[in-house]
C-alpha cells in the first residue's frame, strides 16, 4: 500500500507539471498508459520485489490522473455550472472505489479460480482482481484518443487555430442540443501566442539523437520546476500556502482515520474472539484418530501417544509444552496455529502446511516430512472474517454517495468555502462519537458517517483548487497539492496505525483537531463561485 502511495506522490507532481507543458490530453494518455501497463504486468509477476516495482510504477502513472483530469475538465465548463459538474466528476472517484470494493468482494474469496504451472508459476484469484481493476484504465486510454485537447491550454501555448476549431465544435454541439443550429460561432478577441522554446528548436537541428533527447528531457524538467516555483509568486502565493494547509490536514485526518477504523474493528473482533478461547490442560490421549476441526483452543502440557491427526483443520490453535510420540499428521490445513516448546518423537507429517516457523522452540526427534505445502492454504469458506473485511470496505465506500449528491447539487448555490469549511468542521466534531464505539456495528456506523461528511470537503477542495490557479500552472499546482496529500496519507497511516489497541484518545483528538483547524483555514480562501478561470 505504501509503495503505491509513494508512486502516486511522485507521479502527481510530475504529470501535473507535464500537463502544463505538453497538454492535458497528452499527459493523461501517457500516465494512464503507464498505469495500465504496469497494473497488468503486476498481475502476472511471481517475485515480490518485481511485484513492488510494478505497483510503484502503476502508482506513478495513476498519480497524474487526478490533477490532470480536473484541470482538463474544468477548462471546458461554463462558469455557471462549473462547481456542479466538477462535483459530478468527483463522484466517479467513489464509483471507482465501489467498483474496486465490489470486485474484491466478488473475486478474491474464490480460491477455486487459481491455477498453477508447476511450482514456478502460481496464479491466484487476487491476480484476477488486479486485472479487473486495470480495465477502467484501459477503457479510459481508448476513450481519450477520441477527445480533443483543452482549448485553454492551446491558447496558452499560442495554438489559437486549433483552439478555435475545438471551441467551435463545442459551440456547435451545444447549439444543436438547444435546437439552435443556425447560430454561428464568432471570436472577438484572442490571446497573443507565446514564443516557442528556441533551445529545443536549435538542439533538434544539431548534435546526436541522445544529446537531443537529453536536452529535451532536461529542459522539460527544468520547465516543470520553474512552473512549480511560480505557484509561490504573486498573486497565487497566499492561496498556495492556505491550500497546502487544507490539503495536508484533510488528507492526514481522513486517511489516518480510514486506516484506523478497520484496524480498530479488527482489534475488537480479535478481543471478542480471544475471550471465547478454550483451554485444555494435562491431556493424555493415545491411539485416537482426530478427524475434525479444532478452533480457538490452547492445549497445555498434553501427551499424545500413537495418535493420528487426519483430514483436519486447525484454526487459531496453540499447543504448549506438549509431547507427540509415534503420531501421524496427514492432510492438515492450519491458520494461526503454533506448537510452542513441544517435543515430537518418531512423528510423520504428510501433505500438511505445518512449516518450520510453526514449531516455536520445539524439538523434533526422528521426524519425517512428506509433501509439505507452503503458503496460505486456508480458504475463505473457513475464514469468515475475510468476507467481513470486504463487506465493511464496500459499506464505507458506498456511504459517501449521499455526500456526493448533496455537494454536487449545492456547490454552486451555497458556495465552495461554506461547503469546505462546514464539512471539515462537522467531520472533526463527528470524530468525538468514536468514544461510544464499543462494538463492530457501532464502529461501522461511525465509519459511514465520517466518510459521508468528509466527501463534501474533498469535492469542494478539488473545485476550489482548479479555480484558484491560472491555466499556465493549474495542473502543476494541483499536482503539487495532490503529492502533498499522498505524503500526508502515508504519515497518517503510520501514526494512526501505531495507536491501534493502545488508546482511543490520541487518534480522536488528533483527527478532530487537524480537521477543524484545516476547515477554519479553508474559510480564509477567496470565494471562486463567480470567478472566470484565469
Coordinates of C-alpha atoms in Angstrom, one line a residue:
X1 CA 0.0 0.0 0.0
X2 CA 2.7 2.5 0.9
X3 CA 4.7 1.8 -2.3
X4 CA 1.7 2.7 -4.4
X5 CA 1.2 6.0 -2.4
X6 CA 4.9 6.7 -3.0
X7 CA 4.5 6.3 -6.7
X8 CA 1.3 8.4 -6.7
X9 CA 3.1 11.2 -4.8
X10 CA 5.9 11.5 -7.3
X11 CA 3.5 10.9 -10.3
X12 CA 1.1 13.6 -9.2
X13 CA 3.8 16.2 -9.2
X14 CA 5.5 15.0 -12.4
X15 CA 2.4 14.5 -14.6
X16 CA 0.7 17.6 -13.3
X17 CA 3.8 19.7 -14.3
X18 CA 4.0 17.9 -17.6
X19 CA 0.3 18.7 -18.3
X20 CA 1.1 22.4 -18.2
X21 CA 4.0 21.8 -20.7
X22 CA 2.7 19.3 -23.3
X23 CA -1.1 19.4 -22.7
X24 CA -3.7 17.8 -20.6
X25 CA -4.8 15.1 -23.0
X26 CA -1.3 14.1 -23.9
X27 CA -0.3 13.9 -20.3
X28 CA -3.4 11.9 -19.4
X29 CA -2.8 9.4 -22.2
X30 CA 0.8 8.8 -21.2
X31 CA 0.2 8.5 -17.4
X32 CA -2.9 6.2 -17.9
X33 CA -1.0 4.0 -20.3
X34 CA 1.9 3.7 -17.8
X35 CA -0.6 2.7 -15.1
X36 CA -2.4 0.2 -17.2
X37 CA 0.8 -1.5 -18.5
X38 CA 2.3 -1.9 -15.0
X39 CA -1.0 -2.8 -13.4
X40 CA -1.4 -5.7 -15.9
X41 CA 2.2 -6.7 -15.5
X42 CA 1.9 -6.8 -11.7
X43 CA -0.8 -9.4 -12.0
X44 CA 1.5 -11.9 -13.7
X45 CA 4.9 -11.4 -12.0
X46 CA 5.9 -14.0 -9.4
X47 CA 8.7 -12.3 -7.4
X48 CA 7.7 -10.0 -4.6
X49 CA 10.4 -7.4 -5.4
X50 CA 9.3 -7.2 -9.0
X51 CA 5.7 -7.0 -7.9
X52 CA 6.5 -4.0 -5.7
X53 CA 8.4 -2.4 -8.6
X54 CA 5.3 -2.8 -10.9
X55 CA 3.0 -1.4 -8.2
X56 CA 5.4 1.6 -7.7
X57 CA 5.2 2.5 -11.4
X58 CA 1.5 1.8 -11.6
X59 CA 1.1 4.3 -8.7
X60 CA 3.4 6.7 -10.6
X61 CA 1.1 6.5 -13.6
X62 CA -2.2 6.8 -11.8
X63 CA -0.9 9.7 -9.7
X64 CA -1.1 12.0 -12.6
X65 CA -4.8 11.3 -13.3
X66 CA -6.4 13.4 -10.6
X67 CA -4.5 16.7 -11.1
X68 CA -4.7 16.4 -14.9
X69 CA -8.3 15.3 -15.3
X70 CA -9.6 18.1 -13.0
X71 CA -7.6 20.7 -14.9
X72 CA -8.7 19.2 -18.3
X73 CA -12.4 19.0 -17.4
X74 CA -12.7 22.5 -15.7
X75 CA -11.3 24.2 -18.8
X76 CA -14.3 23.2 -21.0
X77 CA -17.0 24.1 -18.4
X78 CA -19.2 27.2 -18.3
X79 CA -18.8 29.2 -15.1
X80 CA -22.5 28.9 -14.0
X81 CA -22.3 25.1 -13.7
X82 CA -18.6 24.5 -13.2
X83 CA -18.9 23.6 -9.5
X84 CA -21.7 21.2 -10.0
X85 CA -20.1 19.4 -13.0
X86 CA -16.8 19.1 -11.2
X87 CA -18.6 17.6 -8.2
X88 CA -20.2 15.0 -10.5
X89 CA -16.7 14.2 -11.7
X90 CA -15.7 13.7 -8.1
X91 CA -18.4 11.1 -7.8
X92 CA -16.5 8.9 -10.2
X93 CA -13.8 8.5 -7.6
X94 CA -16.5 7.0 -5.4
X95 CA -17.8 4.9 -8.2
X96 CA -14.3 3.6 -8.8
X97 CA -14.0 2.8 -5.1
X98 CA -17.3 0.9 -5.2
X99 CA -16.2 -1.0 -8.3
X100 CA -12.9 -2.0 -6.6
X101 CA -14.6 -3.0 -3.3
X102 CA -17.3 -5.0 -5.1
X103 CA -14.8 -6.7 -7.3
X104 CA -12.6 -7.6 -4.3
X105 CA -15.6 -9.0 -2.5
X106 CA -16.7 -11.0 -5.6
X107 CA -13.4 -12.2 -6.9
X108 CA -10.7 -12.6 -4.2
X109 CA -12.5 -15.1 -1.9
X110 CA -12.8 -17.6 -4.8
X111 CA -9.7 -19.7 -4.3
X112 CA -11.1 -22.1 -6.9
X113 CA -10.2 -19.7 -9.7
X114 CA -6.5 -20.4 -9.1
X115 CA -4.2 -22.4 -11.3
X116 CA -0.5 -23.2 -11.4
X117 CA 2.0 -24.3 -14.0
X118 CA 4.4 -26.4 -11.9
X119 CA 5.9 -24.9 -8.8
X120 CA 7.4 -21.9 -10.7
X121 CA 4.1 -20.1 -11.7
X122 CA 1.1 -19.5 -9.5
X123 CA -2.0 -17.6 -10.5
X124 CA -4.5 -16.9 -7.7
X125 CA -7.8 -15.1 -7.6
X126 CA -6.3 -11.9 -6.3
X127 CA -4.4 -11.6 -9.6
X128 CA -7.7 -11.7 -11.4
X129 CA -8.8 -8.8 -9.2
X130 CA -5.7 -6.8 -10.2
X131 CA -6.5 -7.3 -13.9
X132 CA -10.2 -6.3 -13.4
X133 CA -9.1 -3.2 -11.6
X134 CA -6.9 -2.2 -14.6
X135 CA -9.8 -2.5 -17.1
X136 CA -11.3 1.0 -16.5
X137 CA -7.8 2.5 -17.1
X138 CA -7.6 0.7 -20.5
X139 CA -11.0 2.0 -21.5
X140 CA -10.0 5.5 -20.4
X141 CA -7.0 5.4 -22.7
X142 CA -9.1 4.2 -25.6
X143 CA -11.7 7.0 -25.0
X144 CA -9.0 9.7 -24.6
X145 CA -7.8 9.1 -28.1
X146 CA -11.1 10.5 -29.4
X147 CA -11.1 13.5 -27.1
X148 CA -9.8 17.0 -28.1
X149 CA -7.1 18.9 -26.2
X150 CA -8.1 21.6 -23.8
X151 CA -8.7 24.8 -25.8
X152 CA -7.5 26.9 -22.9
X153 CA -4.2 25.1 -22.9
X154 CA -3.9 25.5 -26.7
X155 CA -4.5 29.3 -26.3
X156 CA -1.9 29.4 -23.6
X157 CA 0.8 28.0 -25.9
X158 CA -0.2 30.0 -28.9
X159 CA -2.1 27.4 -30.9
X160 CA -5.1 29.6 -31.4
X161 CA -6.2 28.0 -34.7
X162 CA -6.6 24.6 -33.0
X163 CA -8.2 26.2 -30.0
X164 CA -10.7 28.0 -32.3
X165 CA -11.7 24.7 -34.0
X166 CA -12.3 22.9 -30.7
X167 CA -14.3 25.8 -29.3
X168 CA -16.3 25.9 -32.5
X169 CA -17.0 22.2 -32.2
X170 CA -18.2 22.7 -28.5
X171 CA -20.4 25.6 -29.5
X172 CA -22.0 23.9 -32.5
X173 CA -22.7 20.7 -30.4
X174 CA -24.3 22.8 -27.7
X175 CA -26.4 24.8 -30.1
X176 CA -27.7 21.7 -31.9
X177 CA -28.7 20.3 -28.5
X178 CA -30.6 23.5 -27.7
X179 CA -32.4 23.4 -31.1
X180 CA -30.5 26.5 -32.4
X181 CA -28.1 25.0 -35.1
X182 CA -28.2 28.2 -37.1
X183 CA -26.2 30.2 -34.5
X184 CA -22.6 31.0 -35.7
X185 CA -19.5 30.8 -33.5
X186 CA -17.6 34.1 -33.5
X187 CA -14.4 35.2 -31.8
X188 CA -13.9 38.9 -30.9
X189 CA -10.5 38.7 -29.1
X190 CA -7.8 36.1 -28.9
X191 CA -4.8 35.8 -26.6
X192 CA -1.3 36.6 -28.0
X193 CA 0.7 33.4 -28.8
X194 CA 3.7 32.5 -26.7
X195 CA 7.2 32.1 -28.3
X196 CA 8.2 28.5 -28.9
X197 CA 11.2 27.4 -26.8
X198 CA 14.2 28.2 -29.0
X199 CA 16.6 25.9 -27.2
X200 CA 14.6 22.9 -28.2
X201 CA 14.4 24.1 -31.8
X202 CA 18.1 24.7 -32.0
X203 CA 19.0 21.3 -30.5
X204 CA 16.7 19.5 -32.8
X205 CA 18.9 20.5 -35.8
X206 CA 22.3 19.8 -34.2
X207 CA 24.0 17.1 -32.1
X208 CA 23.4 13.4 -31.8
X209 CA 20.0 11.9 -31.1
X210 CA 20.7 11.0 -27.5
X211 CA 22.1 14.6 -26.9
X212 CA 18.8 16.0 -28.3
X213 CA 16.8 13.6 -26.1
X214 CA 18.8 14.5 -23.0
X215 CA 18.4 18.3 -23.7
X216 CA 14.7 17.8 -24.3
X217 CA 14.2 15.9 -21.0
X218 CA 16.3 18.3 -19.0
X219 CA 14.5 21.3 -20.5
X220 CA 11.1 19.8 -19.7
X221 CA 12.0 19.0 -16.1
X222 CA 13.5 22.5 -15.7
X223 CA 10.3 24.0 -17.1
X224 CA 8.2 21.9 -14.7
X225 CA 10.3 23.2 -11.8
X226 CA 10.0 26.8 -12.9
X227 CA 6.2 26.4 -13.3
X228 CA 6.1 24.9 -9.8
X229 CA 8.1 27.8 -8.3
X230 CA 5.7 30.3 -9.9
X231 CA 2.9 28.8 -7.8
X232 CA 4.6 30.7 -4.9
X233 CA 4.7 34.0 -6.8
X234 CA 2.1 36.8 -6.6
X235 CA -0.9 36.7 -6.9
X236 CA -1.3 33.0 -6.0
X237 CA 1.3 32.7 -3.2
X238 CA -1.1 33.2 -0.3
X239 CA -3.6 30.8 -1.9
X240 CA -0.9 28.1 -2.4
X241 CA 0.1 28.3 1.3
X242 CA -3.5 28.1 2.5
X243 CA -4.3 25.3 0.1
X244 CA -1.2 23.4 1.4
X245 CA -2.5 23.6 4.9
X246 CA -6.0 22.5 4.0
X247 CA -4.9 19.6 1.7
X248 CA -2.4 18.3 4.3
X249 CA -4.9 18.5 7.3
X250 CA -7.8 16.9 5.4
X251 CA -5.6 14.1 3.9
X252 CA -3.9 13.4 7.3
X253 CA -7.1 13.2 9.2
X254 CA -9.1 11.4 6.5
X255 CA -6.6 8.7 5.6
X256 CA -5.3 8.4 9.1
X257 CA -8.7 7.5 10.5
X258 CA -9.5 5.4 7.4
X259 CA -6.7 3.1 8.3
X260 CA -7.5 3.3 12.0
X261 CA -11.2 2.3 11.6
X262 CA -10.6 -1.2 10.0
X263 CA -7.8 -1.9 12.4
X264 CA -9.9 -1.0 15.4
X265 CA -12.7 -3.2 14.1
X266 CA -10.2 -6.0 13.6
X267 CA -8.9 -5.4 17.1
X268 CA -12.5 -5.6 18.5
X269 CA -13.0 -8.8 16.6
X270 CA -9.7 -10.3 17.9
X271 CA -10.6 -9.3 21.5
X272 CA -14.1 -10.9 21.2
X273 CA -12.6 -14.0 19.6
X274 CA -9.9 -14.3 22.2
X275 CA -12.5 -14.1 25.0
X276 CA -14.0 -17.3 23.8
X277 CA -10.8 -19.4 23.7
X278 CA -11.0 -22.8 25.3
X279 CA -8.1 -24.1 27.5
X280 CA -7.2 -27.8 27.9
X281 CA -4.6 -28.8 30.4
X282 CA -2.7 -32.1 31.0
X283 CA -4.5 -34.1 28.4
X284 CA -3.4 -37.7 27.9
X285 CA -4.6 -39.1 24.6
X286 CA -3.4 -42.3 23.0
X287 CA -4.5 -44.4 20.0
X288 CA -7.1 -41.9 19.0
X289 CA -7.9 -40.6 15.5
X290 CA -8.6 -36.8 15.3
X291 CA -10.6 -36.1 12.1
X292 CA -12.5 -32.9 13.0
X293 CA -11.8 -29.2 13.1
X294 CA -10.1 -27.7 16.1
X295 CA -10.7 -23.9 16.6
X296 CA -9.7 -21.2 19.1
X297 CA -8.1 -23.6 21.6
X298 CA -5.0 -23.7 23.7
X299 CA -3.6 -27.2 24.8
X300 CA -1.0 -27.2 27.5
X301 CA 1.2 -29.9 29.0
X302 CA -0.5 -32.7 27.0
X303 CA 0.7 -36.1 25.9
X304 CA -0.4 -37.6 22.6
X305 CA 0.8 -41.2 22.0
X306 CA 0.2 -43.2 18.8
X307 CA -2.5 -40.7 17.7
X308 CA -3.5 -39.8 14.1
X309 CA -4.4 -36.3 13.0
X310 CA -6.2 -36.9 9.6
X311 CA -8.1 -34.6 7.3
X312 CA -8.1 -31.8 9.9
X313 CA -8.3 -28.0 10.0
X314 CA -6.5 -26.2 12.9
X315 CA -7.8 -22.6 13.2
X316 CA -6.1 -20.5 15.9
X317 CA -4.9 -23.5 17.9
X318 CA -1.8 -23.5 20.1
X319 CA -0.1 -26.5 21.7
X320 CA 2.3 -25.6 24.6
X321 CA 4.8 -27.8 26.4
X322 CA 3.2 -31.0 24.9
X323 CA 4.6 -34.3 23.8
X324 CA 3.8 -36.0 20.5
X325 CA 5.1 -39.6 20.2
X326 CA 4.6 -42.0 17.3
X327 CA 2.0 -39.7 15.8
X328 CA 0.9 -39.1 12.2
X329 CA -0.3 -35.7 10.8
X330 CA -1.9 -36.2 7.4
X331 CA -3.8 -33.8 5.1
X332 CA -3.6 -30.9 7.6
X333 CA -4.6 -27.3 6.9
X334 CA -3.9 -24.7 9.5
X335 CA -4.4 -21.0 10.3
X336 CA -2.7 -19.1 13.2
X337 CA -1.6 -22.5 14.6
X338 CA 1.7 -22.9 16.5
X339 CA 3.5 -25.6 18.5
X340 CA 5.4 -23.9 21.3
X341 CA 8.1 -25.7 23.3
X342 CA 6.7 -29.1 22.2
X343 CA 8.6 -32.3 21.6
X344 CA 7.9 -34.6 18.6
X345 CA 9.3 -38.2 18.6
X346 CA 9.0 -40.6 15.7
X347 CA 6.3 -38.5 14.1
X348 CA 5.3 -38.3 10.4
X349 CA 4.0 -35.3 8.6
X350 CA 2.3 -36.0 5.2
X351 CA 0.7 -33.4 2.9
X352 CA 0.4 -30.7 5.6
X353 CA 1.1 -27.0 5.7
X354 CA 3.0 -27.2 9.0
X355 CA 6.1 -25.3 8.0
X356 CA 9.1 -24.9 10.3
X357 CA 8.1 -21.4 11.5
X358 CA 5.0 -23.0 13.2
X359 CA 7.3 -25.0 15.5
X360 CA 8.4 -22.4 18.0
X361 CA 11.3 -23.6 20.3
X362 CA 10.1 -27.2 19.6
X363 CA 12.3 -30.3 19.4
X364 CA 11.8 -32.8 16.5
X365 CA 13.4 -36.2 17.1
X366 CA 13.5 -38.7 14.2
X367 CA 10.6 -37.0 12.4
X368 CA 9.9 -37.1 8.7
X369 CA 8.1 -34.6 6.4
X370 CA 6.5 -35.5 3.1
X371 CA 4.8 -33.1 0.6
X372 CA 4.8 -30.0 2.7
X373 CA 2.5 -27.3 1.3
X374 CA 3.9 -23.8 1.6
X375 CA 1.9 -20.5 1.7
X376 CA -1.6 -19.8 3.0
X377 CA -3.8 -22.9 2.4
X378 CA -6.9 -21.8 4.4
X379 CA -9.9 -20.9 2.2
X380 CA -12.4 -18.0 2.6
X381 CA -15.1 -20.6 3.4
X382 CA -13.1 -21.3 6.6
X383 CA -12.3 -17.7 7.4
X384 CA -15.5 -15.7 7.5
X385 CA -13.7 -12.6 8.8
X386 CA -12.2 -12.3 5.3
X387 CA -15.6 -11.7 3.8
X388 CA -16.3 -9.2 6.6
X389 CA -13.3 -7.1 5.6
X390 CA -14.5 -6.6 2.1
X391 CA -18.1 -6.0 3.2
X392 CA -17.0 -3.3 5.6
X393 CA -14.9 -1.7 2.9
X394 CA -17.8 -1.8 0.5
X395 CA -20.1 -0.1 3.0
X396 CA -17.6 2.6 3.8
X397 CA -17.2 3.4 0.1
X398 CA -21.0 3.4 -0.5
X399 CA -21.6 5.7 2.4
X400 CA -20.1 8.7 0.5
X401 CA -22.9 8.6 -2.1
X402 CA -25.3 10.9 -0.3
X403 CA -22.4 13.4 0.4
X404 CA -21.5 13.3 -3.3
X405 CA -25.1 14.1 -4.4
X406 CA -25.5 16.9 -1.9
X407 CA -22.2 18.5 -2.7
X408 CA -23.0 18.4 -6.5
X409 CA -26.4 20.0 -6.0
X410 CA -25.3 22.7 -3.6
X411 CA -21.8 23.5 -4.8
X412 CA -22.9 26.4 -6.9
X413 CA -25.7 27.5 -4.5
X414 CA -24.1 27.8 -1.1
X415 CA -20.6 28.2 -2.3
X416 CA -17.3 26.2 -2.2
X417 CA -16.0 27.8 1.0
X418 CA -19.1 27.2 3.1
X419 CA -19.1 23.5 2.0
X420 CA -15.4 23.0 2.6
X421 CA -15.2 24.7 6.0
X422 CA -18.5 23.3 7.2
X423 CA -17.8 19.7 6.1
X424 CA -14.3 19.7 7.7
X425 CA -15.6 21.1 11.0
X426 CA -18.5 18.7 11.1
X427 CA -16.1 15.8 10.3
X428 CA -13.9 16.9 13.2
X429 CA -16.9 17.0 15.5
X430 CA -18.1 13.6 14.4
X431 CA -14.8 12.1 15.5
X432 CA -15.9 12.5 19.1
X433 CA -18.7 10.0 18.6
X434 CA -16.0 7.4 18.4
X435 CA -15.8 7.4 22.2
X436 CA -19.0 5.5 22.1
X437 CA -17.9 2.9 19.6
X438 CA -17.6 -0.2 21.7
X439 CA -18.8 -2.8 19.1
X440 CA -18.2 -3.7 15.5
X441 CA -21.6 -2.4 14.3
X442 CA -21.2 0.9 16.0
X443 CA -17.7 1.4 14.6
X444 CA -19.0 0.6 11.1
X445 CA -21.8 3.1 11.6
X446 CA -19.3 5.8 12.6
X447 CA -17.1 4.9 9.6
X448 CA -20.1 5.5 7.2
X449 CA -21.0 8.8 8.9
X450 CA -17.4 10.0 8.8
X451 CA -16.9 9.1 5.1
X452 CA -20.2 10.7 4.2
X453 CA -19.3 14.0 5.9
X454 CA -15.7 14.3 4.6
X455 CA -16.5 13.6 0.9
X456 CA -18.1 17.1 0.6
X457 CA -14.9 18.6 1.8
X458 CA -12.9 16.7 -0.8
X459 CA -15.2 17.7 -3.6
X460 CA -15.2 21.4 -2.7
X461 CA -11.4 21.4 -2.2
X462 CA -10.9 19.9 -5.7
X463 CA -13.2 22.6 -7.2
X464 CA -11.5 25.5 -5.3
X465 CA -8.0 24.3 -6.3
X466 CA -8.6 24.3 -10.0
X467 CA -10.3 27.7 -9.9
X468 CA -7.6 29.4 -7.9
X469 CA -4.8 28.7 -10.3
X470 CA -4.3 30.2 -13.8
X471 CA -4.2 28.0 -16.8
X472 CA -0.4 28.1 -17.2
X473 CA 0.2 26.5 -13.7
X474 CA -3.2 24.9 -12.9
X475 CA -2.2 21.3 -13.3
X476 CA 1.2 21.9 -11.7
X477 CA -0.3 23.5 -8.6
X478 CA -2.9 20.7 -8.3
X479 CA -0.2 18.1 -8.8
X480 CA 1.9 19.5 -6.0
X481 CA -1.0 19.6 -3.6
X482 CA -2.1 16.1 -4.6
X483 CA 1.5 14.9 -4.0
X484 CA 1.4 16.5 -0.6
X485 CA -1.9 14.8 0.0
X486 CA -0.3 11.4 -0.5
X487 CA 2.6 12.2 1.8
X488 CA 0.1 13.2 4.5
X489 CA -1.8 10.0 3.9
X490 CA 1.4 7.9 4.5
X491 CA 2.2 9.9 7.6
X492 CA -1.4 9.5 8.9
X493 CA -1.3 5.8 8.2
X494 CA 1.9 5.4 10.2
X495 CA 0.9 7.5 13.2
X496 CA -2.7 6.3 13.5
X497 CA -1.8 2.7 12.7
X498 CA 0.7 2.6 15.6
X499 CA -2.0 3.7 18.1
X500 CA -4.4 0.8 17.4
X501 CA -5.2 -1.1 20.6
X502 CA -3.2 1.4 22.7
X503 CA -5.6 4.4 23.2
X504 CA -8.6 6.0 21.6
X505 CA -8.0 9.4 22.9
X506 CA -5.0 10.4 20.9
X507 CA -6.4 9.4 17.4
X508 CA -9.7 11.1 18.1
X509 CA -8.2 14.3 19.4
X510 CA -5.6 14.4 16.7
X511 CA -8.0 13.8 13.8
X512 CA -10.6 16.3 15.1
X513 CA -8.0 19.0 15.8
X514 CA -6.4 18.9 12.3
X515 CA -9.8 18.7 10.6
X516 CA -11.3 21.7 12.4
X517 CA -8.1 23.7 12.0
X518 CA -7.9 22.9 8.3
X519 CA -11.6 23.8 7.9
X520 CA -11.0 27.2 9.5
X521 CA -8.1 27.9 7.2
X522 CA -10.2 26.9 4.3
X523 CA -12.7 29.5 5.2
X524 CA -10.0 32.1 4.6
X525 CA -9.6 31.2 1.0
X526 CA -11.2 33.6 -1.7
X527 CA -14.6 32.7 -3.0
X528 CA -14.3 31.4 -6.6
X529 CA -18.0 30.8 -7.3
X530 CA -18.5 33.7 -9.7
X531 CA -14.9 33.8 -10.9
X532 CA -13.9 33.2 -14.5
X533 CA -11.0 30.8 -14.9
X534 CA -7.7 32.7 -15.2

